[in-house]
Short mmCIF file of C-alpha atoms (C1' of nucleotides) in Angstrom, two decimals:
data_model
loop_
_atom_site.label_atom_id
_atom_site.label_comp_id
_atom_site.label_asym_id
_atom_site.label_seq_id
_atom_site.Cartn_x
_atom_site.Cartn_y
_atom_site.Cartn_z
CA UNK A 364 -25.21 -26.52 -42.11
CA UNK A 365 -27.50 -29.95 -42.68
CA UNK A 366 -25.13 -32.33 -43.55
CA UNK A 367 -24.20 -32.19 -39.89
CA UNK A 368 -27.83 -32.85 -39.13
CA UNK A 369 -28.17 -35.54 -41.76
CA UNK A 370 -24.46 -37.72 -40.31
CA UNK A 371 -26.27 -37.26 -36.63
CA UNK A 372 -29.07 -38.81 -38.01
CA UNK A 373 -27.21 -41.48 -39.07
CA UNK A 374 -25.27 -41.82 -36.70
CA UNK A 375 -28.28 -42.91 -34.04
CA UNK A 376 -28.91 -46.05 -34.48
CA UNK A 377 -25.30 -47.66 -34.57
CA UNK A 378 -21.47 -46.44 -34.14
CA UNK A 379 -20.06 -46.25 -37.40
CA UNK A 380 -16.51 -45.45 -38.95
CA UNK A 381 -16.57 -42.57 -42.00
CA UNK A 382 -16.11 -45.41 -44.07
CA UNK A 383 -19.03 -47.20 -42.95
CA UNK A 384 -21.19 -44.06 -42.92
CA UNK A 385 -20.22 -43.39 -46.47
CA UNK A 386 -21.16 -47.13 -47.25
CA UNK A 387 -24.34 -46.11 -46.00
CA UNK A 388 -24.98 -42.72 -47.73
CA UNK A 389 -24.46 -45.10 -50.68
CA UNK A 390 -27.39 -47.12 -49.61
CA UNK A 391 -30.09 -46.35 -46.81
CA UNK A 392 -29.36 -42.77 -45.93
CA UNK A 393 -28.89 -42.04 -49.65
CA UNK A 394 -32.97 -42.43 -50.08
CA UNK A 395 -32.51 -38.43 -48.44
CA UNK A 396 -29.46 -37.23 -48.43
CA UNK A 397 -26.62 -37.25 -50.94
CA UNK A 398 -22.81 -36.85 -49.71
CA UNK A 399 -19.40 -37.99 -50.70
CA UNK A 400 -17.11 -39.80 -48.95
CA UNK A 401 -14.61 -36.47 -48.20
CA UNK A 402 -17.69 -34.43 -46.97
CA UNK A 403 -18.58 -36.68 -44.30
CA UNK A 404 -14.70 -37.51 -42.85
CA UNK A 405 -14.14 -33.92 -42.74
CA UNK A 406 -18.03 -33.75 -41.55
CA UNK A 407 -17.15 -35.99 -38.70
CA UNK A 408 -13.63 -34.17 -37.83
CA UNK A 409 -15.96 -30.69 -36.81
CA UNK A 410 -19.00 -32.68 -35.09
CA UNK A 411 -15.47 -34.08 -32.91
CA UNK A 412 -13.85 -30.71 -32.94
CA UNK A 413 -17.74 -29.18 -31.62
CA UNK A 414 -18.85 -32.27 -29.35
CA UNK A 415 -21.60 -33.75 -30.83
CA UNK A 416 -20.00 -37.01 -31.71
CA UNK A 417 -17.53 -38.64 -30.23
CA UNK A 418 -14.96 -41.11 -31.65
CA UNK A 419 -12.58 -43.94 -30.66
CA UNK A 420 -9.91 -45.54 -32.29
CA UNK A 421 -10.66 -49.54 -33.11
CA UNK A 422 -7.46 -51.65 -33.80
CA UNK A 423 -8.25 -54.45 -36.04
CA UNK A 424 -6.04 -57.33 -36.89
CA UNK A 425 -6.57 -58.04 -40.26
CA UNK A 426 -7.43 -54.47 -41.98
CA UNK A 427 -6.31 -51.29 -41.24
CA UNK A 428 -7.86 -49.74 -37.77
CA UNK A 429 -10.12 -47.18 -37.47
CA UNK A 430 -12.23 -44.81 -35.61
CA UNK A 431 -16.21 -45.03 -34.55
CA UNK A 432 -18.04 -42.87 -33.87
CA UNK A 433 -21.22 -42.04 -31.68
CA UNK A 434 -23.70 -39.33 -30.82
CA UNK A 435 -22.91 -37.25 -27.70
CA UNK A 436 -25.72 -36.03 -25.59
CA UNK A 437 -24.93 -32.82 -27.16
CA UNK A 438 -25.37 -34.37 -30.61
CA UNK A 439 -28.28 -34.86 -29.14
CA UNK A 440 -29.90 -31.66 -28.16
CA UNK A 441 -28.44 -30.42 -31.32
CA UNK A 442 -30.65 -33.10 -33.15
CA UNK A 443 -33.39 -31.85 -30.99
CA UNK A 444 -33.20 -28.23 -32.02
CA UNK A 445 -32.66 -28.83 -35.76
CA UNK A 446 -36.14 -30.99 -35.41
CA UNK A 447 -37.86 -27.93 -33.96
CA UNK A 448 -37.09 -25.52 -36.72
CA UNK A 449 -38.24 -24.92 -39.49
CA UNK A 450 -37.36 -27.31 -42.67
CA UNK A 451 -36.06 -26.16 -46.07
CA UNK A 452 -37.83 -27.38 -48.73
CA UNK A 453 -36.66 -30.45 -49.93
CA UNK A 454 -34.21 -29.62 -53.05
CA UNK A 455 -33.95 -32.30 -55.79
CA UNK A 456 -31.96 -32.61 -59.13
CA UNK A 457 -31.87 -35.22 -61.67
CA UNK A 458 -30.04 -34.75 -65.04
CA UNK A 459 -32.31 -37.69 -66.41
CA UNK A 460 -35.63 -35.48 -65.88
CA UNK A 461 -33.64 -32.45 -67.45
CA UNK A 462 -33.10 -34.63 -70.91
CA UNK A 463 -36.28 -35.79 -70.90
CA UNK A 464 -37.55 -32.20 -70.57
CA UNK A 465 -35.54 -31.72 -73.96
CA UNK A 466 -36.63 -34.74 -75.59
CA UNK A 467 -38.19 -33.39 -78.73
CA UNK A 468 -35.01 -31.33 -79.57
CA UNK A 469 -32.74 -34.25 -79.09
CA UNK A 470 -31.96 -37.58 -80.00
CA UNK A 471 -33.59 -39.18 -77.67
CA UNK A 472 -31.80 -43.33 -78.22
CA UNK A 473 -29.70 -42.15 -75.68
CA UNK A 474 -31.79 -40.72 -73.25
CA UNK A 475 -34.21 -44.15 -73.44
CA UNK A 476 -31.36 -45.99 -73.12
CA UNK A 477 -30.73 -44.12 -69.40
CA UNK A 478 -34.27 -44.09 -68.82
CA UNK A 479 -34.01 -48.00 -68.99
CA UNK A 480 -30.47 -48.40 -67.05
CA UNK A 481 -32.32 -46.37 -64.38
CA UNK A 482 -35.25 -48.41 -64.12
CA UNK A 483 -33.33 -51.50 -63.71
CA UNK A 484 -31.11 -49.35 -60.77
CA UNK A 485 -34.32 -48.59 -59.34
CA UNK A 486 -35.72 -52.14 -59.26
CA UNK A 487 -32.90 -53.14 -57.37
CA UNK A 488 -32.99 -50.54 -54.87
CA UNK A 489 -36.80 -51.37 -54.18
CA UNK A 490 -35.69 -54.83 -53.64
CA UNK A 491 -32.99 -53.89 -50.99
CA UNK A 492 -35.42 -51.58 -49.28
CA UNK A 493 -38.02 -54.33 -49.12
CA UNK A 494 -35.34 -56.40 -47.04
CA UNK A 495 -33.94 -53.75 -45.12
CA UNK A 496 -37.93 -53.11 -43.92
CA UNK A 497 -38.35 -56.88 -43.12
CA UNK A 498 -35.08 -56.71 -40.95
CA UNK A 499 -36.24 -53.82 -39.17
CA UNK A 500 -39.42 -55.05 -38.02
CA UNK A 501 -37.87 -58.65 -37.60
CA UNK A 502 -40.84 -60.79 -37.98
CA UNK A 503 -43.24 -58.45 -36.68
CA UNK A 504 -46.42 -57.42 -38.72
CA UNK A 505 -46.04 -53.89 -40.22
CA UNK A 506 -49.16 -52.03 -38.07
CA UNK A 507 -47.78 -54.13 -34.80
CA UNK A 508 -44.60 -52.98 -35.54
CA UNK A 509 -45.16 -49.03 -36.10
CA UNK A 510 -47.26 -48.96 -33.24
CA UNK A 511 -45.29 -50.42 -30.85
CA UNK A 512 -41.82 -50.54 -32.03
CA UNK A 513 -38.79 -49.22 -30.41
CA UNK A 514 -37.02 -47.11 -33.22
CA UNK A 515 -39.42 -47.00 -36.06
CA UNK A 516 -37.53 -43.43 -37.70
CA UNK A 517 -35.23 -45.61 -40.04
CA UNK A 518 -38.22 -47.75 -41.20
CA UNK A 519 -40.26 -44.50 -41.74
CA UNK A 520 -37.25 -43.16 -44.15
CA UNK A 521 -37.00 -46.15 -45.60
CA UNK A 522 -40.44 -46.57 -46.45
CA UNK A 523 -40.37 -42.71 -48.23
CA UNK A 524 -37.55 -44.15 -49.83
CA UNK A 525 -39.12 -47.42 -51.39
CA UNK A 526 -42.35 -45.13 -52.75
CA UNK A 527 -39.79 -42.64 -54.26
CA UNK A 528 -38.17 -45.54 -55.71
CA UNK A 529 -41.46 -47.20 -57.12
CA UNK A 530 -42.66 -43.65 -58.39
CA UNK A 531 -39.64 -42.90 -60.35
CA UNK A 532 -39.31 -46.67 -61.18
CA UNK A 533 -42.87 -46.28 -63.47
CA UNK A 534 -42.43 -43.44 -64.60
CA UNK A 535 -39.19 -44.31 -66.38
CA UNK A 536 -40.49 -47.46 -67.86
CA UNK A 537 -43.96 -45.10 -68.82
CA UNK A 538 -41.21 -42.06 -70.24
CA UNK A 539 -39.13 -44.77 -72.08
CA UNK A 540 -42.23 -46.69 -73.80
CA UNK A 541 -43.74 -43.44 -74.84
CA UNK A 542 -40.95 -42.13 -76.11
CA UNK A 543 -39.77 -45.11 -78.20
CA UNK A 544 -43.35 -45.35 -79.36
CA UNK A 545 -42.85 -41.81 -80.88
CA UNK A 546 -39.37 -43.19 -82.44
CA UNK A 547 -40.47 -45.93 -84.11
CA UNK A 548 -44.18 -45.11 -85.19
CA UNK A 549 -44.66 -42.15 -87.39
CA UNK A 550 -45.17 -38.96 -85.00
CA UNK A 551 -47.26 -36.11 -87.16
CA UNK A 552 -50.12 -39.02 -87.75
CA UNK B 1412 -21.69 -27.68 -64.02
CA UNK B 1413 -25.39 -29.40 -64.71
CA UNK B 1414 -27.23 -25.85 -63.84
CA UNK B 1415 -26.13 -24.85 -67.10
CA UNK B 1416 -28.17 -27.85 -69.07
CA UNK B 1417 -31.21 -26.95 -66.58
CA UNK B 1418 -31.22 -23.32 -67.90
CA UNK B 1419 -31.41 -24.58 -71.18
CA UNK B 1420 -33.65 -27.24 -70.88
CA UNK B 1421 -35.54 -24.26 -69.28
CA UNK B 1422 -35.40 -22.00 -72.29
CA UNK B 1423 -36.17 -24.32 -74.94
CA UNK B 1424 -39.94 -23.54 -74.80
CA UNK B 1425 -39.54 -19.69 -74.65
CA UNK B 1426 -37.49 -16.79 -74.37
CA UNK B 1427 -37.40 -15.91 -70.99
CA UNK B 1428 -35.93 -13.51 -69.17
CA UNK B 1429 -33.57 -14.15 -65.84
CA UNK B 1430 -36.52 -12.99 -63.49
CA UNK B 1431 -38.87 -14.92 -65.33
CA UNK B 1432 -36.90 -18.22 -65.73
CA UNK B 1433 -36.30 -17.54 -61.54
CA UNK B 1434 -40.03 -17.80 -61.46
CA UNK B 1435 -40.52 -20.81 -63.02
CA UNK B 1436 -37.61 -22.71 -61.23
CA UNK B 1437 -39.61 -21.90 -58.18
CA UNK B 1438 -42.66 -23.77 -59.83
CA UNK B 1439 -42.26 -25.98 -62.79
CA UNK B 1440 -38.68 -26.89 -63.31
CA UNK B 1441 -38.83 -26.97 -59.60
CA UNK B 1442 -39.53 -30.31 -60.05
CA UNK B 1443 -36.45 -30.98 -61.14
CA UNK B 1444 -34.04 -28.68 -60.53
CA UNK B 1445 -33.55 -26.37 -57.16
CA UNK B 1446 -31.73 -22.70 -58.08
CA UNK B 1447 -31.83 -19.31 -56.82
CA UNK B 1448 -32.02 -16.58 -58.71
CA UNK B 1449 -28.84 -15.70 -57.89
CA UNK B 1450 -27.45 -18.31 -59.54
CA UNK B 1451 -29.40 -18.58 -62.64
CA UNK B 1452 -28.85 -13.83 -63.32
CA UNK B 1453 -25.28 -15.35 -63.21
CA UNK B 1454 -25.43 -19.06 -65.11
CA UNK B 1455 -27.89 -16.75 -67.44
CA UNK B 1456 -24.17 -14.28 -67.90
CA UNK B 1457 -22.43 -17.44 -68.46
CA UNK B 1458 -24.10 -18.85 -71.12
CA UNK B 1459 -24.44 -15.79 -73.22
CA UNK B 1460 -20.65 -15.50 -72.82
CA UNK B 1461 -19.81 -18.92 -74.42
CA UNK B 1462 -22.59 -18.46 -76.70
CA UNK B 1463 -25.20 -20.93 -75.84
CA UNK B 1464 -28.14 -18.30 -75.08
CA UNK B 1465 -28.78 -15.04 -76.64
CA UNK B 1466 -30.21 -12.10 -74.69
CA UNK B 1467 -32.27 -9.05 -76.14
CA UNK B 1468 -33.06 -6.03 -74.23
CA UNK B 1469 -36.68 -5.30 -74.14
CA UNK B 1470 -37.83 -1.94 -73.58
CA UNK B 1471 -40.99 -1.61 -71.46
CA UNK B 1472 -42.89 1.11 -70.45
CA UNK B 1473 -45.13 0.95 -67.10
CA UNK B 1474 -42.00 -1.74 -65.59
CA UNK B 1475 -37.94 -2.04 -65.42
CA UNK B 1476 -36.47 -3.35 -69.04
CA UNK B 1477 -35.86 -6.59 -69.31
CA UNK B 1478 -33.34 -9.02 -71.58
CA UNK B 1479 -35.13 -11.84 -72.39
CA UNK B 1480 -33.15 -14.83 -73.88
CA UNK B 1481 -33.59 -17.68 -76.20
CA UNK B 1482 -31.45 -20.85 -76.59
CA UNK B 1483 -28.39 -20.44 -79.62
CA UNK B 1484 -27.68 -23.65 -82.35
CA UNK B 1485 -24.50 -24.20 -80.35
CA UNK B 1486 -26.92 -24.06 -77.04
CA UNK B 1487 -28.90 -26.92 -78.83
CA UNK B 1488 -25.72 -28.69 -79.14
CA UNK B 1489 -24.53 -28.56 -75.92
CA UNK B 1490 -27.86 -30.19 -74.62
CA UNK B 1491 -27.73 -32.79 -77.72
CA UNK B 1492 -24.39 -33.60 -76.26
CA UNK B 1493 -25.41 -33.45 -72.68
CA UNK B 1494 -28.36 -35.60 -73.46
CA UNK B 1495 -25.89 -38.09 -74.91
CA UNK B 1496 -23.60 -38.52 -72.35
CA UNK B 1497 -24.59 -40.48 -69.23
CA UNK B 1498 -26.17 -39.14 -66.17
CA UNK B 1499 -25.50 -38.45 -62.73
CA UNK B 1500 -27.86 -40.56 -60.39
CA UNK B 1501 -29.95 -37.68 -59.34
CA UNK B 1502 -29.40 -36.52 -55.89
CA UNK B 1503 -32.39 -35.04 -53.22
CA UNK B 1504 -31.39 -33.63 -49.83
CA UNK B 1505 -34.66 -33.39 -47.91
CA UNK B 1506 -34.52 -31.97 -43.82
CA UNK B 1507 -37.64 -33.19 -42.93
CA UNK B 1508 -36.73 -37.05 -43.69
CA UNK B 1509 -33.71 -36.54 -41.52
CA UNK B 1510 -36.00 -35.24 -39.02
CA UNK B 1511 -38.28 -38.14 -39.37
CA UNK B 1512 -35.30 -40.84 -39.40
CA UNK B 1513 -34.13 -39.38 -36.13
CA UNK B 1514 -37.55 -39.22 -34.66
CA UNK B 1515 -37.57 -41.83 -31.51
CA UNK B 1516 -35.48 -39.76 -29.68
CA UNK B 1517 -36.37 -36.40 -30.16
CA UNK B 1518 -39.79 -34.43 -29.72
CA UNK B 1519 -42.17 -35.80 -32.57
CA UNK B 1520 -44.68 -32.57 -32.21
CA UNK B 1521 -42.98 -30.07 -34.54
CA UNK B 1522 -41.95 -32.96 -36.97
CA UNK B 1523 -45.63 -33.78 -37.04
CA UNK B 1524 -46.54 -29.79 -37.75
CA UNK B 1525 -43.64 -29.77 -40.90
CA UNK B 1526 -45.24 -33.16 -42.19
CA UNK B 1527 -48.96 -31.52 -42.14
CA UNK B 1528 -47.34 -28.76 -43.72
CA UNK B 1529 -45.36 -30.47 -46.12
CA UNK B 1530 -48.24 -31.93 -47.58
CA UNK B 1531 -50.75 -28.84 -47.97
CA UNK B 1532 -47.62 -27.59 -49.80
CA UNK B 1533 -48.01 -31.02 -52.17
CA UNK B 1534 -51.55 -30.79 -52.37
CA UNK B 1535 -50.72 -27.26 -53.73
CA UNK B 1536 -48.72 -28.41 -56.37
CA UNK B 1537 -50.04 -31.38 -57.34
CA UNK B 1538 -53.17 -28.80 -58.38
CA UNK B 1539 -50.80 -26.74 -60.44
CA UNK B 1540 -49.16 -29.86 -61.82
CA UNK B 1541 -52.76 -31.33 -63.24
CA UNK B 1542 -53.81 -27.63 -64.55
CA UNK B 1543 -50.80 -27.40 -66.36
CA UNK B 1544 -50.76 -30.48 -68.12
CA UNK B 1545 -54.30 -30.02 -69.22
CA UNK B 1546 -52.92 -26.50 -70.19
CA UNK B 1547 -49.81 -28.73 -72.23
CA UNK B 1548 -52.09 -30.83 -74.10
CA UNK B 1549 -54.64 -28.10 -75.03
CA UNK B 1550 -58.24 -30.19 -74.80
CA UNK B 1551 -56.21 -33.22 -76.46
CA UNK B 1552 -56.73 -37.05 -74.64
CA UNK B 1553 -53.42 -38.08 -73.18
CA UNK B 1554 -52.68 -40.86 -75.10
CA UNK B 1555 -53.40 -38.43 -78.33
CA UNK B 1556 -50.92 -35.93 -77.09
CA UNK B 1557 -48.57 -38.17 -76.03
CA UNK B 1558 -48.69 -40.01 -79.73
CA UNK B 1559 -48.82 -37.15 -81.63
CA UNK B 1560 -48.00 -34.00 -80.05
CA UNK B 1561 -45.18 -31.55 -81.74
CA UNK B 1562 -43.47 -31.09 -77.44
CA UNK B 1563 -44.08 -33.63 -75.10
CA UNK B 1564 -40.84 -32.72 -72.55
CA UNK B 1565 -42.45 -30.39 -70.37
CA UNK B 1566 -45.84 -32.46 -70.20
CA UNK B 1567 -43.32 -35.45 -69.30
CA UNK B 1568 -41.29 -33.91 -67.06
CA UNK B 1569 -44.28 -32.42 -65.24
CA UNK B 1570 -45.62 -36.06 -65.04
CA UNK B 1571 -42.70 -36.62 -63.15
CA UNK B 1572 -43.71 -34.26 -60.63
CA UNK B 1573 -46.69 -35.07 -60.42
CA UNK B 1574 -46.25 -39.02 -59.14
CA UNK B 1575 -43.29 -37.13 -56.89
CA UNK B 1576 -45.62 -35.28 -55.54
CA UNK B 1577 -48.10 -37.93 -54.96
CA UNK B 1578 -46.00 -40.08 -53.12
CA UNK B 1579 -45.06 -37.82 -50.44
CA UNK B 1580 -48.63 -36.55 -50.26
CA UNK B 1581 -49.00 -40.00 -49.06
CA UNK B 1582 -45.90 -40.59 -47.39
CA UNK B 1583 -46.19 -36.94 -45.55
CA UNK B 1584 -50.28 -37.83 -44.11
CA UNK B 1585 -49.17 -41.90 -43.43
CA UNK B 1586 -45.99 -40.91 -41.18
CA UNK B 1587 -47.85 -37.66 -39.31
CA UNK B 1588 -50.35 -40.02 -38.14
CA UNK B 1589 -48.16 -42.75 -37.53
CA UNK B 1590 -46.23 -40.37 -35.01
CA UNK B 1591 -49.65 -39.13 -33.73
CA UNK B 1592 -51.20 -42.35 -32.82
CA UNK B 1593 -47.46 -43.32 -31.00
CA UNK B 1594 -47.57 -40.05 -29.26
CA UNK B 1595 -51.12 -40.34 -27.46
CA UNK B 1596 -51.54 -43.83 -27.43
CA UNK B 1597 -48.95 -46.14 -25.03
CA UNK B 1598 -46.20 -46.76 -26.90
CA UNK B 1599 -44.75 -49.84 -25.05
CA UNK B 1600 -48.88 -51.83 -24.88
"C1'" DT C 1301 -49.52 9.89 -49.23
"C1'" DC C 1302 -47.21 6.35 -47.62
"C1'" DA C 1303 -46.44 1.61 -47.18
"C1'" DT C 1304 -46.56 -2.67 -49.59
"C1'" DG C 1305 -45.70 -5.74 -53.25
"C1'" DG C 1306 -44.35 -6.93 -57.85
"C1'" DT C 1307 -40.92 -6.44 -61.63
"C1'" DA C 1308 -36.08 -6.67 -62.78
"C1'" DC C 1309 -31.74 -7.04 -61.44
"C1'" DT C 1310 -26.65 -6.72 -59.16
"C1'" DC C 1311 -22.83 -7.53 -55.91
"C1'" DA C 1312 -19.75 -9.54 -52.50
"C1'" DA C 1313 -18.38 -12.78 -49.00
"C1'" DG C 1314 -18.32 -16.98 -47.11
"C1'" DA C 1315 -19.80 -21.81 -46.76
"C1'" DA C 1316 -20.46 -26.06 -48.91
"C1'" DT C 1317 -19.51 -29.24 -52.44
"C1'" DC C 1318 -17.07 -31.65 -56.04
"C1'" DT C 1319 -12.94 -33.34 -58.62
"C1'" DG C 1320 -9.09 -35.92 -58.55
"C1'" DA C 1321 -5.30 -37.58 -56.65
"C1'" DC C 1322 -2.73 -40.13 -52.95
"C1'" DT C 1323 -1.30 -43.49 -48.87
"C1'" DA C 1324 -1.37 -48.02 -46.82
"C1'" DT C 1325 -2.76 -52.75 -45.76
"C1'" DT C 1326 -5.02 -57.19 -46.58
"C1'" DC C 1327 -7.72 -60.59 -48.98
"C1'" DC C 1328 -8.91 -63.13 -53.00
"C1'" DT C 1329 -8.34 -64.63 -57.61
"C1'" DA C 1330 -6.26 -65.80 -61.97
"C1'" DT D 146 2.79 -64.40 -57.75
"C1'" DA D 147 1.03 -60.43 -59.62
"C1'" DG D 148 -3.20 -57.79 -60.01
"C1'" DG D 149 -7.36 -56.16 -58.42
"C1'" DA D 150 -10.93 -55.17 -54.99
"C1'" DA D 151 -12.06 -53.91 -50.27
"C1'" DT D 152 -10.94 -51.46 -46.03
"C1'" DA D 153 -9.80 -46.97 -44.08
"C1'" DG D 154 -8.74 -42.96 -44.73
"C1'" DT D 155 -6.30 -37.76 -46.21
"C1'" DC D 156 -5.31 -33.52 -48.89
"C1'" DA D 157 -5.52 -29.53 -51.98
"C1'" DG D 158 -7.88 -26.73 -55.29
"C1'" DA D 159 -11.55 -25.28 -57.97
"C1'" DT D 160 -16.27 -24.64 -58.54
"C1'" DT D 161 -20.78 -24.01 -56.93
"C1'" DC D 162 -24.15 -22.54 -53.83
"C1'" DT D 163 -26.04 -19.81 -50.22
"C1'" DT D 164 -26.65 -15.63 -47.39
"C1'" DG D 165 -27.64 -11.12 -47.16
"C1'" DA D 166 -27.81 -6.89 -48.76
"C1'" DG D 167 -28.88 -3.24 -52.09
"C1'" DT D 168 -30.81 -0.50 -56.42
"C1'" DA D 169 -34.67 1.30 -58.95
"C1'" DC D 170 -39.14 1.94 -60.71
"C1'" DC D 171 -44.23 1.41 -61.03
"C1'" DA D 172 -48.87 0.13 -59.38
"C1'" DT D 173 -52.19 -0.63 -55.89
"C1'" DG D 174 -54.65 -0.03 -51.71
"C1'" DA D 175 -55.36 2.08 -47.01
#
DNA sequence: TCATGGTACTCAAGAATCTGACTATTCCTA
DNA sequence: TAGGAATAGTCAGATTCTTGAGTACCATGA
């Protein structure tokens, strides 16, 4: 019962379509909260079906029409209650860190190789969060802007996001080196 | 089906038994990987049907009997091939970031209590994390270890927790008082 | 001595999630 | 002018995960 929490969330700041809010638990969201595409349409058919969003259809012209969606004042209060109780502990889980656990029992070319292709994937998402973070505070200095700022909860997120994203970003490139080190130079001295 | 490798990964080090291995997904592989025990008594039934693990009852005197379990030659295969194939990005569902990223517009007060919380929790485990790596490399320098030890995975992987960790230590302090100054100073000058 | 907490599991039901396919239209490119 | 990518979804089925309860035994402290 949290991805309903997590699509409200999202769903604050702009109306969006299900496609457009899976777009973005490709991207921003994603830095917290992992969904398919499925989950959230049929996500978004109960919020309708209970009243915390509401949708309306969109005819477009050149592409096939669709339906936005935004938070009801019962969305709301649900919001509002889920922000009051008590949080789960976060839950994680990353097949990389599993392979690297079994790295001494295992070839590990393969898992260096993923380490790498994972760095790189990282790099760029620092990059995009760097930009998203400038075009939140739109030209205002970062302490100006948290302090005084309208809507500063998607910069806040995003921010968690971008030091998750550096974190794991050294650590592969540390994980890989060492690792190839041990490959290449004779291990047992 | 990725629980499976965790389990494993999980065993590789030592036999374990399914209360034990519950145990340390709620500390070290935590890290990594979130089960509950639930799921790994039944993963645990699982693998020793298709062969991967073997279990041995142990008889004990002064507490229940246990079956502790050890990772088969075909188990070892199955990771080598796991290990091999590419990965899933890793995916993290975390309530109290969708609490923060909906935080304008609903009461910041509890939000502020989970983040304080939150991060006596990581100061918590960010002790356990640098006890058991000195623990891993058993009076050895890092960079020693790291050359020339005979099992570096769990030191690595625990690494990884550790920066995790870290950064939302940081991230956890920076946004509570980020929400506290907001909420007793004026927001708008 | 009685409650509490740790060890060691098991079971069932229901909710959530993932896999994989499928429809339909339009725009852009080769 | 056909093929592919992007937009905008839907559906069914299988698997996985969570919730909640229950069993049993021993040790420790009040």
């Amino acid at each position: 019962m949290a991805l309903r929490h997590a699509v409200l969330a999202a769903l604050l700041d702009e109306e969006l379509s299900g496609y457009q809010l899976a777009k973005s638990f490709d991207l921003g969201v994603a830095n917290f909260w992992h969904a398919l595409p499925q989950q959230l349409y049929a996500e978004l058919a109960k919020l309708e079906a209970d009243g915390l969003v509401a949708g309306r259809e969109v005819v477009q012209e050149s592409r096939p029409n669709k339906r936005l969606f935004k938070v009801t004042d019962e969305g709301l209060a649900e919001l509002e209650r889920f922000a009051a109780a008590s949080a789960k502990p976060s839950m994680l889980r990353d097949d990389l860190a599993v392979k690297v656990q079994s790295s001494d029992l295992v070839d590990t070319a393969p898992v260096i190789a993923q380490l790498r292709e994972r760095a790189t994937f990282a790099r760029a998402k620092i990059e995009l969060f760097e930009s998203l973070l400038l075009k939140f505070r739109k030209g205002l200095g970062e302490e100006e802007f948290l302090r005084g700022g309208e809507r500063i909860g998607p910069y806040l997120t995003c921010l968690g996001g971008l030091v998750f994203e550096q974190g794991y970003l050294e650590w592969c490139e540390r994980i890989a080196g060492i690792l190839e080190a041990r490959k290449s130079g004779g291990r047992h001295e």
